[in-house]
mmCIF file of C-alpha atoms and ligand atoms in Angstrom:
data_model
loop_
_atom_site.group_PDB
_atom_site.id
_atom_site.type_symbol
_atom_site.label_atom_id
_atom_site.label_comp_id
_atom_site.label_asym_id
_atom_site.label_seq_id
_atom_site.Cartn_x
_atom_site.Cartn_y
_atom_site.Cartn_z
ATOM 1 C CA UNK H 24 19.690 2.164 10.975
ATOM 2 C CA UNK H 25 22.036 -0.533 12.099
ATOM 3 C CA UNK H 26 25.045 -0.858 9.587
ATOM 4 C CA UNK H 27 26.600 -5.204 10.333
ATOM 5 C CA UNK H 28 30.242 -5.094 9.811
ATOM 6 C CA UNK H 29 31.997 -8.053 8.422
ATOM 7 C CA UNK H 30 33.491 -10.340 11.115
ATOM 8 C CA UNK H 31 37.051 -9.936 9.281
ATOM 9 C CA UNK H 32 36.694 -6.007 9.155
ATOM 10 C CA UNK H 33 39.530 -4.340 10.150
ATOM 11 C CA UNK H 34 39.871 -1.434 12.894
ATOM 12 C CA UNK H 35 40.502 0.671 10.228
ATOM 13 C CA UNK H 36 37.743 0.300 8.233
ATOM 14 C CA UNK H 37 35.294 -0.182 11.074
ATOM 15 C CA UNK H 38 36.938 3.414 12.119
ATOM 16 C CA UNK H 39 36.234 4.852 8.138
ATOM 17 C CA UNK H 40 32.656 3.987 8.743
ATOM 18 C CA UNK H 41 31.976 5.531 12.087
ATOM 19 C CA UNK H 42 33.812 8.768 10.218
ATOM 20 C CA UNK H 43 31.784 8.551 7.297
ATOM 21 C CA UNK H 44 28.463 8.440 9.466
ATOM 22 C CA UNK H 45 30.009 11.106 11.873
ATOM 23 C CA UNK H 46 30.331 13.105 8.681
ATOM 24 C CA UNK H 47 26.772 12.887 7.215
ATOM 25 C CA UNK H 48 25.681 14.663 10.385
ATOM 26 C CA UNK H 49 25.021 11.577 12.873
ATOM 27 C CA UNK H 50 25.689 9.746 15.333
ATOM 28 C CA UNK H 51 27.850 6.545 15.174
ATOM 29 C CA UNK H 52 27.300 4.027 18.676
ATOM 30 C CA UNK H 53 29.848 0.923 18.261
ATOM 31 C CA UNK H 54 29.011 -1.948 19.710
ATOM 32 C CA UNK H 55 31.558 -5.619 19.969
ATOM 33 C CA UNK H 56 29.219 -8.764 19.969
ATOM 34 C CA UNK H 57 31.179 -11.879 20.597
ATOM 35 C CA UNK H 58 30.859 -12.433 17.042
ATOM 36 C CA UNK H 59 29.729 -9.577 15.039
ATOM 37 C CA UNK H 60 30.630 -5.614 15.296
ATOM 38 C CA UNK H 61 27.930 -3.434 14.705
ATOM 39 C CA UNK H 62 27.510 0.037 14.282
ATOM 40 C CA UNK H 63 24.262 1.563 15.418
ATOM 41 C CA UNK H 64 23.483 5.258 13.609
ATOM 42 C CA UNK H 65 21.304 7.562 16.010
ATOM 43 C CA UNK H 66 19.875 10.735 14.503
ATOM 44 C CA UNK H 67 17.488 11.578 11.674
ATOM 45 C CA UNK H 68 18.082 8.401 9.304
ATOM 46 C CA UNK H 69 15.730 9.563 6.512
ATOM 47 C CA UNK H 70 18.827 12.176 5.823
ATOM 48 C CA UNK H 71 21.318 9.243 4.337
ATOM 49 C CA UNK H 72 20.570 6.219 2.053
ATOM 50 C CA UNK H 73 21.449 2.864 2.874
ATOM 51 C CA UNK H 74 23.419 2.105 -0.606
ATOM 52 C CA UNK H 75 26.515 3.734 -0.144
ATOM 53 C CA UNK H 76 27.157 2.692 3.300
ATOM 54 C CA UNK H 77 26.681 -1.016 1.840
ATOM 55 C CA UNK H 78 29.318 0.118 -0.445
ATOM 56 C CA UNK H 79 32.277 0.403 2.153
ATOM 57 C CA UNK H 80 34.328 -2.585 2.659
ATOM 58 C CA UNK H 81 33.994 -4.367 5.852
ATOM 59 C CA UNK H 82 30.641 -3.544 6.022
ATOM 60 C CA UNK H 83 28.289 -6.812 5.582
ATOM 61 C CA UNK H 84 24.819 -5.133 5.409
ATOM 62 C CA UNK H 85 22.851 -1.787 6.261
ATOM 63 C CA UNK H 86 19.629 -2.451 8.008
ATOM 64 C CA UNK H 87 16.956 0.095 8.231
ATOM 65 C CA UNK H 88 14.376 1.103 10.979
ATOM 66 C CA UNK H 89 12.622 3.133 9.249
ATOM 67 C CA UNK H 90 11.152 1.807 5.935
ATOM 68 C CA UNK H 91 11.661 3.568 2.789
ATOM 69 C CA UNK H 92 7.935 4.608 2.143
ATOM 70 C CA UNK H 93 8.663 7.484 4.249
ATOM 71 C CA UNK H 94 5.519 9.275 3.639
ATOM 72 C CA UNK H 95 3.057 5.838 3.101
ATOM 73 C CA UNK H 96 4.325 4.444 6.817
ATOM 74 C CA UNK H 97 2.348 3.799 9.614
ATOM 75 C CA UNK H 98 5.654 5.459 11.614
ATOM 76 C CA UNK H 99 4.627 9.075 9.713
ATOM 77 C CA UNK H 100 1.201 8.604 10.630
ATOM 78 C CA UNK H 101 -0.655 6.243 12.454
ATOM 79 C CA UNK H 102 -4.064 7.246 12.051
ATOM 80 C CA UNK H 103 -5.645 5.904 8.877
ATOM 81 C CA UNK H 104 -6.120 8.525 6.243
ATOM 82 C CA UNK H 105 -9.759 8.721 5.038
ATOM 83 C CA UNK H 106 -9.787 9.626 1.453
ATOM 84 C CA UNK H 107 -13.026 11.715 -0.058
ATOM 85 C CA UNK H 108 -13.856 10.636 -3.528
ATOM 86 C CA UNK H 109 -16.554 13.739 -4.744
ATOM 87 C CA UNK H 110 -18.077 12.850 -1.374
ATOM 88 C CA UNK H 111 -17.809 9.847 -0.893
ATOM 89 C CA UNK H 112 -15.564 8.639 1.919
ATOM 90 C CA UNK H 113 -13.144 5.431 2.159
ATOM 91 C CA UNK H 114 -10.773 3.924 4.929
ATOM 92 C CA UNK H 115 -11.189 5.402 8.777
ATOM 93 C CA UNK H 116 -14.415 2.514 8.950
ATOM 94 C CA UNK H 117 -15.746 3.768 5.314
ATOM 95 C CA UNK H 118 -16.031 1.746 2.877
ATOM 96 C CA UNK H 119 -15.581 1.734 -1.042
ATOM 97 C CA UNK H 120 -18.484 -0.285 -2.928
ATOM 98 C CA UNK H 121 -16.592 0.810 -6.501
ATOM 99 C CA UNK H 122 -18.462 -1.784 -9.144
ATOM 100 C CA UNK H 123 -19.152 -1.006 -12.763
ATOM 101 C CA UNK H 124 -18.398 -2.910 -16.579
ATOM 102 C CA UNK H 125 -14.327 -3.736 -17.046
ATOM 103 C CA UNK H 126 -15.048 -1.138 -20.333
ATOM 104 C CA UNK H 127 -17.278 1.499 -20.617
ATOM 105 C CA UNK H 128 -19.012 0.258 -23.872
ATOM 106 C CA UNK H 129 -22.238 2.735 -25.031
ATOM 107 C CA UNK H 130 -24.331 5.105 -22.817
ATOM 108 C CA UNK H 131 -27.169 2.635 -22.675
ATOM 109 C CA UNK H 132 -25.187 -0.399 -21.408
ATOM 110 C CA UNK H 133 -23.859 2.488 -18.926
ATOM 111 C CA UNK H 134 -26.915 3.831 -17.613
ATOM 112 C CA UNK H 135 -28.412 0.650 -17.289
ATOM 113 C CA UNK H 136 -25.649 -0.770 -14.980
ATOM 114 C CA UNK H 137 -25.230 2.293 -12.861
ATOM 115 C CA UNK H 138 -28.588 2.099 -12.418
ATOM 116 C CA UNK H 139 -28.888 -1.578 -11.491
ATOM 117 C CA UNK H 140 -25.307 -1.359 -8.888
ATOM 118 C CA UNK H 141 -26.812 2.173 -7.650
ATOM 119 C CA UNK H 142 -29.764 0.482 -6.370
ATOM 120 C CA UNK H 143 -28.084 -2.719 -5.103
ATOM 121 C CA UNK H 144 -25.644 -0.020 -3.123
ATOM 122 C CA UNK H 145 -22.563 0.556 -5.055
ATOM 123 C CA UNK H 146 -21.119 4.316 -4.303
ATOM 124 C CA UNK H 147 -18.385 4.719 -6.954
ATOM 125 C CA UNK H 148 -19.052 3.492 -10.971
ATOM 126 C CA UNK H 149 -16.061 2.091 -12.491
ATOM 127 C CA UNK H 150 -15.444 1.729 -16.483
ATOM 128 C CA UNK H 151 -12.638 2.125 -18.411
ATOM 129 C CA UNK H 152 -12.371 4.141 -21.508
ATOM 130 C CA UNK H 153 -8.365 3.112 -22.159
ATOM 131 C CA UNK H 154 -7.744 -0.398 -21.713
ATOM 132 C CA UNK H 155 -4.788 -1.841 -21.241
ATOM 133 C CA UNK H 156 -4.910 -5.408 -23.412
ATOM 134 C CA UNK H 157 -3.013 -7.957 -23.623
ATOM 135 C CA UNK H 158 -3.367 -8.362 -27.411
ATOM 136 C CA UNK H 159 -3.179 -4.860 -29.262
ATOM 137 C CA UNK H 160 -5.838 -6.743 -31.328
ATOM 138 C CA UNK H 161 -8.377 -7.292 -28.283
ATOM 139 C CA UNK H 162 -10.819 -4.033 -27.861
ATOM 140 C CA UNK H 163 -8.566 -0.800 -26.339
ATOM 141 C CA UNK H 164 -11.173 1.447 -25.043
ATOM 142 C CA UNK H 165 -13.532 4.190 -26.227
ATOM 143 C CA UNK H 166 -11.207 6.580 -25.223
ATOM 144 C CA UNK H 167 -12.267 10.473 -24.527
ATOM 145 C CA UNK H 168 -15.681 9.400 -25.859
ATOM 146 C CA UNK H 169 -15.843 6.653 -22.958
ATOM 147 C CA UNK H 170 -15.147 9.610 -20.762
ATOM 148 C CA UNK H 171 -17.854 11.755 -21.786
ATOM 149 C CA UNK H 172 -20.223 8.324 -21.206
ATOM 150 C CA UNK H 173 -19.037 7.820 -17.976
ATOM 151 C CA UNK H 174 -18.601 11.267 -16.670
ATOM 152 C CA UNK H 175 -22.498 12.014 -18.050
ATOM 153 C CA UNK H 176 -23.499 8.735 -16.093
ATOM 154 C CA UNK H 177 -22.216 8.663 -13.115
ATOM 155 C CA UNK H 178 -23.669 12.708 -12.729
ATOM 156 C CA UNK H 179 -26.852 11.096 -13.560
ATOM 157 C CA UNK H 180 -27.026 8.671 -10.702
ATOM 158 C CA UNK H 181 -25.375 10.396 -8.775
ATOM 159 C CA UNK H 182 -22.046 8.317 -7.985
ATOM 160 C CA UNK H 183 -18.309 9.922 -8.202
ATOM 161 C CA UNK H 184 -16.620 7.693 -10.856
ATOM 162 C CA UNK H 185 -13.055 6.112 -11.081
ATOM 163 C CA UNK H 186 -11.052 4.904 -14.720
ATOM 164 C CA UNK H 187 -7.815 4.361 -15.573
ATOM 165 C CA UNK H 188 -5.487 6.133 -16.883
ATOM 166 C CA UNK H 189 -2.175 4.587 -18.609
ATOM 167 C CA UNK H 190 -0.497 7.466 -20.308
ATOM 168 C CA UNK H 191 1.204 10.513 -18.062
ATOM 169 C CA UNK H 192 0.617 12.589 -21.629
ATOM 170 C CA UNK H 193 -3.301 11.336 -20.734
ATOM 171 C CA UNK H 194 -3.598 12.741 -17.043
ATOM 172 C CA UNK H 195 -4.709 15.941 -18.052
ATOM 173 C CA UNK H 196 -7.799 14.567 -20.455
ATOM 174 C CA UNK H 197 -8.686 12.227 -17.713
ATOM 175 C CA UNK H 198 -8.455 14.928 -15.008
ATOM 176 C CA UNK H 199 -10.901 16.531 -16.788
ATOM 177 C CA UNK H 200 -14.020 13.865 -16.311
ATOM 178 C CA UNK H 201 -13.009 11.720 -13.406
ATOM 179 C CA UNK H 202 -13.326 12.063 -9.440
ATOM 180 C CA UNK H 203 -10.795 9.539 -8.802
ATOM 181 C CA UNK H 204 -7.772 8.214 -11.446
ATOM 182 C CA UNK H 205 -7.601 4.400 -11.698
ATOM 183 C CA UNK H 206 -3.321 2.629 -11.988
ATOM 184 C CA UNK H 207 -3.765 -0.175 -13.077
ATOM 185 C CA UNK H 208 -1.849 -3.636 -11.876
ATOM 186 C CA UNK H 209 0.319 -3.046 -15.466
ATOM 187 C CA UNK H 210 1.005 0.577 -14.598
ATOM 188 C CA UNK H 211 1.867 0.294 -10.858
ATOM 189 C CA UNK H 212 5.757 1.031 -12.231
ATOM 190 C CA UNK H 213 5.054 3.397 -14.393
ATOM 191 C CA UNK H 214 7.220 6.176 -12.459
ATOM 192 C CA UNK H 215 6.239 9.128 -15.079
ATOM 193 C CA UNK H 216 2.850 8.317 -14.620
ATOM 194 C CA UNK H 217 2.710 8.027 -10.333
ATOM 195 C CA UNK H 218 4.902 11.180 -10.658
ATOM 196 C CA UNK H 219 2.062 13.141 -13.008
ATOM 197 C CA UNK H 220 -0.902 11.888 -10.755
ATOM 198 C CA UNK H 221 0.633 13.043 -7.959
ATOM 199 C CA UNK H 222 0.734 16.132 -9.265
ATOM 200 C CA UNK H 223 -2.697 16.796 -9.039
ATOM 201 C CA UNK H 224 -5.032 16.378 -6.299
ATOM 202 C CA UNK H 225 -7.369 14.480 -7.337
ATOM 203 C CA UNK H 226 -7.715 10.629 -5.797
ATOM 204 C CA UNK H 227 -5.694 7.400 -6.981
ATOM 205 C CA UNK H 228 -6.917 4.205 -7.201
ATOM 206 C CA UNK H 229 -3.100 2.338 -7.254
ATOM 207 C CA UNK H 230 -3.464 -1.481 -8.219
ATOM 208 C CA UNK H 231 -0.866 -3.890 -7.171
ATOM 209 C CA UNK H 232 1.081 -4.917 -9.536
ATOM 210 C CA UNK H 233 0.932 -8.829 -10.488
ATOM 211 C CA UNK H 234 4.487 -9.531 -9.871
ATOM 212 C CA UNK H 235 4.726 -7.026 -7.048
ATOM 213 C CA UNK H 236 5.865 -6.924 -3.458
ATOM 214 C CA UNK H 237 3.415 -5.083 -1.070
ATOM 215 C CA UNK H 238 6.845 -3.019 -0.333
ATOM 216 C CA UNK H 239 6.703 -2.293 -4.027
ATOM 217 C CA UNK H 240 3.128 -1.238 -3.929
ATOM 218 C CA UNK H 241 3.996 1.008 -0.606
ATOM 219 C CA UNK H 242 6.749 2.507 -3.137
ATOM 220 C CA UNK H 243 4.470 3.139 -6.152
ATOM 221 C CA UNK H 244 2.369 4.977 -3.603
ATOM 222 C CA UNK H 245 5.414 7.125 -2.122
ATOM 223 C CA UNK H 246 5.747 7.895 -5.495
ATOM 224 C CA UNK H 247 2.364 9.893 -5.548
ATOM 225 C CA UNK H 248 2.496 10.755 -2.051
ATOM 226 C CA UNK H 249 6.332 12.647 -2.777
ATOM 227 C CA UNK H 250 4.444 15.061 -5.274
ATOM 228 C CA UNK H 251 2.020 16.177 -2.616
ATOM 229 C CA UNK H 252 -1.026 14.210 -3.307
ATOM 230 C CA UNK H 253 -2.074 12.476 0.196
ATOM 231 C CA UNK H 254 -4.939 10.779 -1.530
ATOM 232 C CA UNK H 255 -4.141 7.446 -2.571
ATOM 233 C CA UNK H 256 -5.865 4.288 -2.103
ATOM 234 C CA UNK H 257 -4.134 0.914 -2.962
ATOM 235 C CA UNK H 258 -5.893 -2.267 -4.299
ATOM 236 C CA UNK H 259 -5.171 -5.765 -3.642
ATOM 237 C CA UNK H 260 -6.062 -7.360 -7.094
ATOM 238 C CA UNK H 261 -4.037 -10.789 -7.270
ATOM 239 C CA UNK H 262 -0.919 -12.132 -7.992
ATOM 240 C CA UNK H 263 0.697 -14.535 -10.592
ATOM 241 C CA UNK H 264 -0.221 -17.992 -8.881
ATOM 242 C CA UNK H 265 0.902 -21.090 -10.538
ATOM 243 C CA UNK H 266 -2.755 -22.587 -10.654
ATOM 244 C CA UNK H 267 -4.099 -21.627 -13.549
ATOM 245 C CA UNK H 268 -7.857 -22.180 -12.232
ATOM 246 C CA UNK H 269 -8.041 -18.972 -10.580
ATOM 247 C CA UNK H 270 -6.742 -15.830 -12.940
ATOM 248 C CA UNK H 271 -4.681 -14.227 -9.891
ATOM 249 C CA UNK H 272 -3.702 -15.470 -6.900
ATOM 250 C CA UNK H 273 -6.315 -13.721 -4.230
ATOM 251 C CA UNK H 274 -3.714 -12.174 -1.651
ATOM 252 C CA UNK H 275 -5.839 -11.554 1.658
ATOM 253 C CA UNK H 276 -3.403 -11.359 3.848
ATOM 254 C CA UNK H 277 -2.053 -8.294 2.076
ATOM 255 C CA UNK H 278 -4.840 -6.283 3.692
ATOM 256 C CA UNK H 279 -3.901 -6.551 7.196
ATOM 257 C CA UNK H 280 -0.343 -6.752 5.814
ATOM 258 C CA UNK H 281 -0.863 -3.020 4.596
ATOM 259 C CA UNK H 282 -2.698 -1.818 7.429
ATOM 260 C CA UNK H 283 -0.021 -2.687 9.644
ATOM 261 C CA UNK H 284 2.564 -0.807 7.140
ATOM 262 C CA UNK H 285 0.621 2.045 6.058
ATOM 263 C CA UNK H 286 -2.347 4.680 7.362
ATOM 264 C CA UNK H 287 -3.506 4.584 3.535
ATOM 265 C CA UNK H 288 -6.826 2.994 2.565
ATOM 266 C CA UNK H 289 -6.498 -0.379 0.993
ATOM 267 C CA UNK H 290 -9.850 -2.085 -1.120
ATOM 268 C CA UNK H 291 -10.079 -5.664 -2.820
ATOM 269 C CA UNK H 292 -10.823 -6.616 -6.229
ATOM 270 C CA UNK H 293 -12.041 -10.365 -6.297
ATOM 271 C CA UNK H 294 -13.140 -9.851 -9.999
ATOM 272 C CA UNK H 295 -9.382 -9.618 -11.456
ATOM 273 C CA UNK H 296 -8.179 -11.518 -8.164
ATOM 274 C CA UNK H 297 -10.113 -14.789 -9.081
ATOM 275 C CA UNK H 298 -11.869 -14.450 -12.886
ATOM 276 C CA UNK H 299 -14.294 -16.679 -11.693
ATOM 277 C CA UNK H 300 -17.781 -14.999 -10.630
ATOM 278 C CA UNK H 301 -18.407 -18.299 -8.607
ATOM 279 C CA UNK H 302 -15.295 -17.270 -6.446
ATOM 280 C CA UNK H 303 -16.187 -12.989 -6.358
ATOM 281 C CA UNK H 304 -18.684 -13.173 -3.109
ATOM 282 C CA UNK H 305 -16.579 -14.972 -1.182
ATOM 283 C CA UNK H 306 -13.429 -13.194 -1.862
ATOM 284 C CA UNK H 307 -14.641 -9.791 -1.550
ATOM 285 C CA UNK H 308 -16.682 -10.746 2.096
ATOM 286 C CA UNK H 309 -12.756 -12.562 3.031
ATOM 287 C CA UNK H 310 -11.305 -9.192 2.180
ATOM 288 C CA UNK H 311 -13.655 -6.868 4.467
ATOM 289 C CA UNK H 312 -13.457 -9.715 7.190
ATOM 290 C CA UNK H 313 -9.860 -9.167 7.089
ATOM 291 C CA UNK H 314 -10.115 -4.784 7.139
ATOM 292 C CA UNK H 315 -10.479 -4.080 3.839
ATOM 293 C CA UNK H 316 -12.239 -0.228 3.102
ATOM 294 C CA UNK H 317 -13.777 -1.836 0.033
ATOM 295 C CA UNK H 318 -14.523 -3.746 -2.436
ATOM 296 C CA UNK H 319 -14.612 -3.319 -6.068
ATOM 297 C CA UNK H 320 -16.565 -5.034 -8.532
ATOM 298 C CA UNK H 321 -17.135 -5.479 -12.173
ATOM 299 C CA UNK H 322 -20.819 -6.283 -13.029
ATOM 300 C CA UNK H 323 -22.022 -5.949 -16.305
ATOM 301 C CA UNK H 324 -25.534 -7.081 -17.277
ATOM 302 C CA UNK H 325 -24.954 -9.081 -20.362
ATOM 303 C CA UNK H 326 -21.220 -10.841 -19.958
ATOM 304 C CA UNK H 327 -21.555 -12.347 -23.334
ATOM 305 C CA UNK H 328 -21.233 -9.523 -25.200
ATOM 306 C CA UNK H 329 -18.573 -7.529 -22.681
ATOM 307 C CA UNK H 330 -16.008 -6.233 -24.511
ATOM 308 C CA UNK H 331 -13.729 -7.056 -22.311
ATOM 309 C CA UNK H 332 -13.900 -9.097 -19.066
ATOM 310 C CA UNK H 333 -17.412 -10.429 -19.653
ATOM 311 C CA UNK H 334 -16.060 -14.102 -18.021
ATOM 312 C CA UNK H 335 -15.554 -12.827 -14.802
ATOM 313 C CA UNK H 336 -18.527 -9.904 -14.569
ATOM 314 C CA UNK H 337 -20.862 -10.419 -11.674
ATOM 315 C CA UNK H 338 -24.668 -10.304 -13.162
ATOM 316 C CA UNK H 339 -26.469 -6.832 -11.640
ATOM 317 C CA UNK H 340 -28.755 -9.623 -9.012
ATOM 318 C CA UNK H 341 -25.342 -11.146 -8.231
ATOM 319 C CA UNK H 342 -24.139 -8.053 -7.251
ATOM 320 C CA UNK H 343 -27.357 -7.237 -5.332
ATOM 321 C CA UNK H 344 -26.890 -10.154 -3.331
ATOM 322 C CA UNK H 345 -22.944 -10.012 -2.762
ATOM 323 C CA UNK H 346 -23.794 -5.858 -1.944
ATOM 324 C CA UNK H 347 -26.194 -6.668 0.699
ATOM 325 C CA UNK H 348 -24.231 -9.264 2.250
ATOM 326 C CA UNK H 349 -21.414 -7.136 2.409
ATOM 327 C CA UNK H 350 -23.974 -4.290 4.189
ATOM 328 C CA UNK H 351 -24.420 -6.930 6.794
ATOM 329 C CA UNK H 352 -21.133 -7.552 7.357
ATOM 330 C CA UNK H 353 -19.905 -3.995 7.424
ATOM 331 C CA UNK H 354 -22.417 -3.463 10.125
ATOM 332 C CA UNK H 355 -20.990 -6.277 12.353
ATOM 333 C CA UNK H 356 -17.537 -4.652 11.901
ATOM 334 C CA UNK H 357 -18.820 -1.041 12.807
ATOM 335 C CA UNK H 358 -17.952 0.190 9.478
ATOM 336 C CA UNK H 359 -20.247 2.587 7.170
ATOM 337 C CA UNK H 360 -20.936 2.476 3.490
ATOM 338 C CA UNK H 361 -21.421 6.514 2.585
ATOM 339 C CA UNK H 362 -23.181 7.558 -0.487
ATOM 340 C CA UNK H 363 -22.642 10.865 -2.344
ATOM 341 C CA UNK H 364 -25.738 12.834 -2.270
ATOM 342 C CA UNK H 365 -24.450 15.217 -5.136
ATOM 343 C CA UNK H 366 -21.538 14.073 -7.581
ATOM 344 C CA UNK H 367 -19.739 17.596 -6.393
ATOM 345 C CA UNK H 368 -18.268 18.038 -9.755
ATOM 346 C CA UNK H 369 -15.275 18.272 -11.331
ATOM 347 C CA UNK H 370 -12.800 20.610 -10.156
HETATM 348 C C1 LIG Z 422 -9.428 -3.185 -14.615
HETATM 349 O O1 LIG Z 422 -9.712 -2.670 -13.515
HETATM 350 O O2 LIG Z 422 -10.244 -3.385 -15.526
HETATM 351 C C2 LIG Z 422 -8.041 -3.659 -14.802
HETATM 352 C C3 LIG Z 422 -7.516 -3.758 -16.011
HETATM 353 O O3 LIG Z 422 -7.458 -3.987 -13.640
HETATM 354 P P1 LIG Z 422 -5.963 -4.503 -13.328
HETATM 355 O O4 LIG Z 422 -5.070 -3.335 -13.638
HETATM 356 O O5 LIG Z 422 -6.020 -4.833 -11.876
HETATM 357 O O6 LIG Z 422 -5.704 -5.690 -14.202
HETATM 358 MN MN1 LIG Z 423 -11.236 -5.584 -16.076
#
């Protein structure tokens, strides 16, 4: 790190901070600029934290090399991680076709849309069995029984599945029936609950926050990776715009932003990115052109009656369409789409 001294520091203090780096086990290299003093600090800079050296007068600001997603950098690893999901693979030129309802809502409604996305390509089925609403009036989720649906489901057609999970005191029940845990954009803070799912060792699905930096998404997912759980994918899912036409603001460039950061996988989600089904295809084919390892979809085949979401679910021939375009596309970029032959289970 570089610490910038204040142009009026004094040789005293610009002495007290060479001792106080000398001290913390590294090397202090002092160098006069014609206007500015700076002190440069050679040695292993993840040891020390920027705040306290802030802290000492005459120093004007601390600038780090390294970034502070140790683990999530592209620095501790610059070959992308490829994360399995029950078999099937995403980032390294593997894609993520995740689709599914915004709620898992009955068995039938279930069965009928893994069946329809299956077909049309999809390799992961999404639902969600706790919802986190808006309104504690609006519909909250089926809970362990939406579980059960899914988990019974996705064994059925034979795709891993992914839902959230909001509640650390919920990671074990969810652990229980899912290949992959789902944060949602609400919970990307949630410290207890990055802490508990990095714990285990199953997957994470980490959506960007709404209000959230990409360095603040990098963070959540140091968060997981601190515990010991390597496998996280992040999810570009928009931002608060100021144009209330679109739901989100659709943040592309926070794919190749990401990549450039981090080795971990990052996907797109057009549905909660735009609300608008007119808007999905083009959005989630924008987000592979620029390198995402997926795409992730709600579909449900009757949005009328969704309990939640149904504005912005693609139709299951929507979905067929977008799917194969986005087959074509991976091909021209060299990238594969795997499918699981055999859900491998819970473990
Ligand atoms: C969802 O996937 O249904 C969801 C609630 O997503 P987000 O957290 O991105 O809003
Ligand atoms: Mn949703």
């Amino acid at each position: 790190m570089i610490i910038v001294l204040k142009p009026q520091a004094t040789e005293a203090q610009i002495q007290h901070v060479i001792d106080r780096v000398e001290q913390l086990g590294l090397r202090a290299h002092l160098s006069r600029g014609t206007y500015r003093t700076v002190i440069g600090v050679i040695g292993d800079e993840s040891k020390i934290s920027s705040e306290p050296l802030e802290a000492i007068p005459g120093v004007a600001s601390v600038v780090p090399i390294l970034p502070p997603y140790k683990l999530a950098s592209i620095e501790a690893q610059p070959e992308p991680t490829v994360v399995d999901v029950a078999g099937v693979k995403i980032g390294g030129g593997h894609l993520a076709m995740i689709a599914g309802p915004c709620a898992v809502e009955n068995v039938e409604r279930m069965d009928a849309i893994a069946g329809a996305i299956k077909a049309a390509g999809a390799n992961i089925l999404r639902g969600g069995a706790f919802k986190p609403r808006t309104s504690p009036y609006a519909y909250q989720g089926m809970g362990e029984a939406g579980l059960k649906v899914l988990r019974e489901v996705g064994d059925r057609h034979g795709m891993p599945i992914v839902t959230e999970v909001m509640d650390p005191r919920r990671v074990e029940l969810v652990y229980r029936y899912t290949d992959m845990f789902q944060v949602g954009a609400r919970n990307m803070q949630n410290f207890n609950l990055l802490t508990e799912v990095g714990q285990t060792r199953k997957p994470v699905l980490l959506k960007r926050g709404m209000s959230a930096t990409v360095k603040d998404l990098l963070m959540s997912a140091e968060y997981i990776l601190s515990e010991g759980n390597s496998t996280v994918v992040l999810c570009e899912r928009g931002i608060k715009g100021f144009d209330p036409a679109t739901r989100n603001l659709f943040d592309v460039a926070a794919v190749p932003l990401c990549k450039s950061l981090s080795h971990l996988p990052i996907i797109v989600d057009p549905s909660h990115a735009t609300g608008r089904p007119d808007l999905i295809p083009a959005c989630a084919l924008a987000g592979v052109a620029a390198g995402a390892d997926g795409v992730h979809i709600e579909v449900h085949n009757c949005p009328e009656e969704a309990l939640s979401d149904g504005p912005q679910a693609l139709m299951p021939n929507q979905y067929a369409e977008l799917a194969s375009q986005i087959v074509r596309l991976a091909a021209l970029l060299g990238k594969s789409i795997s499918t699981c032959v055999a859900v491998a289970g819970r473990t």
